[in-house]
Short mmCIF file of C-alpha atoms in Angstrom, two decimals:
data_model
loop_
_atom_site.label_atom_id
_atom_site.label_comp_id
_atom_site.label_asym_id
_atom_site.label_seq_id
_atom_site.Cartn_x
_atom_site.Cartn_y
_atom_site.Cartn_z
CA MET L 1 36.41 -36.21 31.38
CA LEU L 2 39.38 -38.22 31.54
CA THR L 3 41.71 -37.52 33.91
CA GLN L 4 45.48 -37.56 33.52
CA LYS L 5 45.50 -40.20 36.08
CA PHE L 6 43.68 -42.50 33.71
CA TYR L 7 46.11 -41.55 30.50
CA ASP L 8 49.13 -42.52 33.05
CA VAL L 9 47.19 -45.95 33.71
CA LEU L 10 46.80 -46.72 29.82
CA LYS L 11 50.85 -46.12 29.73
CA ASN L 12 51.53 -49.26 31.92
CA GLU L 13 50.27 -52.59 31.23
CA GLY L 14 47.46 -54.26 32.93
CA VAL L 15 44.35 -56.10 32.32
CA VAL L 16 41.26 -54.55 31.01
CA SER L 17 37.64 -56.48 31.85
CA ILE L 18 34.74 -55.23 29.73
CA VAL L 19 31.00 -56.00 30.83
CA SER L 20 28.31 -56.04 28.51
CA TRP L 21 24.53 -57.56 29.17
CA GLY L 22 21.90 -58.19 26.86
CA GLU L 23 19.04 -60.43 27.45
CA GLY L 24 21.06 -63.06 29.74
CA ALA L 25 23.54 -62.57 32.47
CA PRO L 26 26.23 -60.23 32.34
CA HIS L 27 29.54 -61.21 30.12
CA ILE L 28 33.12 -60.37 30.71
CA VAL L 29 35.68 -60.05 28.35
CA ASN L 30 39.07 -59.14 29.02
CA THR L 31 42.16 -57.46 27.27
CA TRP L 32 45.23 -55.15 27.38
CA ASN L 33 45.90 -51.37 28.48
CA SER L 34 48.09 -51.56 25.95
CA TYR L 35 45.28 -51.96 23.39
CA LEU L 36 43.49 -49.02 24.23
CA VAL L 37 43.54 -46.29 22.10
CA LEU L 38 41.99 -42.85 22.77
CA THR L 39 40.46 -40.52 20.29
CA PRO L 40 40.91 -36.82 20.55
CA ASP L 41 37.34 -36.61 21.78
CA GLU L 42 37.84 -39.19 24.60
CA ARG L 43 36.43 -42.19 22.70
CA ILE L 44 38.11 -45.73 23.46
CA LEU L 45 39.37 -47.84 20.68
CA ILE L 46 39.64 -51.33 21.39
CA PRO L 47 40.85 -54.11 18.93
CA ALA L 48 38.48 -56.67 18.79
CA TYR L 49 38.80 -60.51 17.65
CA ALA L 50 36.30 -62.34 19.42
CA MET L 51 34.52 -60.39 21.26
CA ARG L 52 31.14 -62.13 19.52
CA ARG L 53 28.92 -62.26 22.83
CA THR L 54 29.97 -58.57 23.46
CA GLU L 55 28.93 -57.62 20.11
CA LYS L 56 25.34 -59.53 20.31
CA ASN L 57 24.63 -57.66 23.66
CA ALA L 58 25.75 -53.88 22.36
CA ASP L 59 23.48 -54.84 19.58
CA GLN L 60 20.69 -55.63 22.33
CA ASN L 61 21.94 -52.94 24.91
CA ASN L 62 24.71 -50.57 24.10
CA LYS L 63 25.72 -50.03 27.63
CA VAL L 64 28.98 -51.36 29.05
CA LYS L 65 31.41 -51.30 32.07
CA MET L 66 34.81 -51.25 31.85
CA ALA L 67 37.31 -51.86 34.75
CA LEU L 68 40.93 -51.10 34.47
CA GLY L 69 43.90 -49.94 36.34
CA SER L 70 48.14 -50.44 36.74
CA LYS L 71 50.13 -50.85 40.25
CA GLU L 72 52.85 -48.51 38.53
CA VAL L 73 50.53 -45.68 39.22
CA LEU L 74 49.97 -44.02 42.57
CA GLY L 75 46.13 -43.87 43.48
CA TYR L 76 44.43 -41.68 46.63
CA ASN L 77 46.78 -40.94 49.46
CA ASP L 78 49.73 -41.84 47.45
CA TYR L 79 48.50 -45.92 47.77
CA GLN L 80 50.54 -48.09 45.18
CA GLY L 81 48.38 -48.58 42.36
CA THR L 82 45.13 -47.11 41.14
CA GLY L 83 42.23 -48.34 38.90
CA PHE L 84 38.92 -47.06 37.23
CA VAL L 85 35.57 -48.01 36.28
CA VAL L 86 34.73 -46.79 33.02
CA GLU L 87 30.79 -46.47 31.88
CA GLY L 88 29.82 -45.75 28.22
CA THR L 89 28.40 -46.99 25.07
CA ALA L 90 29.47 -49.84 22.83
CA LYS L 91 29.62 -50.17 18.78
CA PHE L 92 31.26 -52.13 16.51
CA LEU L 93 33.16 -50.68 13.82
CA GLU L 94 33.98 -52.99 10.85
CA SER L 95 35.46 -50.25 8.20
CA GLY L 96 36.16 -46.50 8.17
CA ALA L 97 39.14 -44.19 8.77
CA GLU L 98 39.46 -45.43 12.63
CA PHE L 99 39.00 -48.88 11.57
CA ASP L 100 42.02 -48.66 9.13
CA MET L 101 44.14 -46.93 11.56
CA MET L 102 43.39 -49.89 14.22
CA LYS L 103 43.95 -52.27 11.82
CA GLU L 104 47.38 -51.01 11.22
CA LYS L 105 48.42 -51.00 14.65
CA PHE L 106 46.92 -54.66 15.67
CA SER L 107 46.54 -56.78 12.63
CA PHE L 108 44.36 -59.21 14.29
CA LEU L 109 41.45 -57.11 14.46
CA THR L 110 38.62 -58.25 12.54
CA ARG L 111 36.42 -55.63 14.34
CA VAL L 112 37.17 -52.15 16.63
CA LEU L 113 34.95 -51.72 19.60
CA GLU L 114 34.21 -48.07 20.51
CA ILE L 115 33.35 -47.03 23.75
CA THR L 116 31.65 -43.42 24.12
CA VAL L 117 32.39 -42.71 27.54
CA SER L 118 29.57 -41.45 29.96
CA SER L 119 31.83 -41.57 33.38
CA ALA L 120 35.25 -42.66 34.45
CA LYS L 121 35.64 -42.86 37.99
CA GLN L 122 39.03 -43.54 40.07
CA MET L 123 38.44 -46.54 42.60
CA LEU L 124 41.58 -46.19 44.20
#
């Protein structure tokens, strides 16, 4: 489902915005492209230190949206820069092999946000 262009974006730094919503208004939290780790089955693992509101929202409604991009990757019609909107479901991991692998890479994390991708649309 994830294209080579998506993987190219992750090779370059950029901001990632994650939107979650529970009973209240939507909530946005940010991270960096370089913090996203893709599993062989294309789940996205993200180190979480804070993200407490995101976790609370995911407990109520596990749907999330994420926007990411890079100006270093050519988009449609050789446009300088491209981005994606990803939709999926979220859960937080507090143990297990993937948690341990992420903890080795990102010692600051307290949990891992796992996003199972349902769609990834290139926007530019």
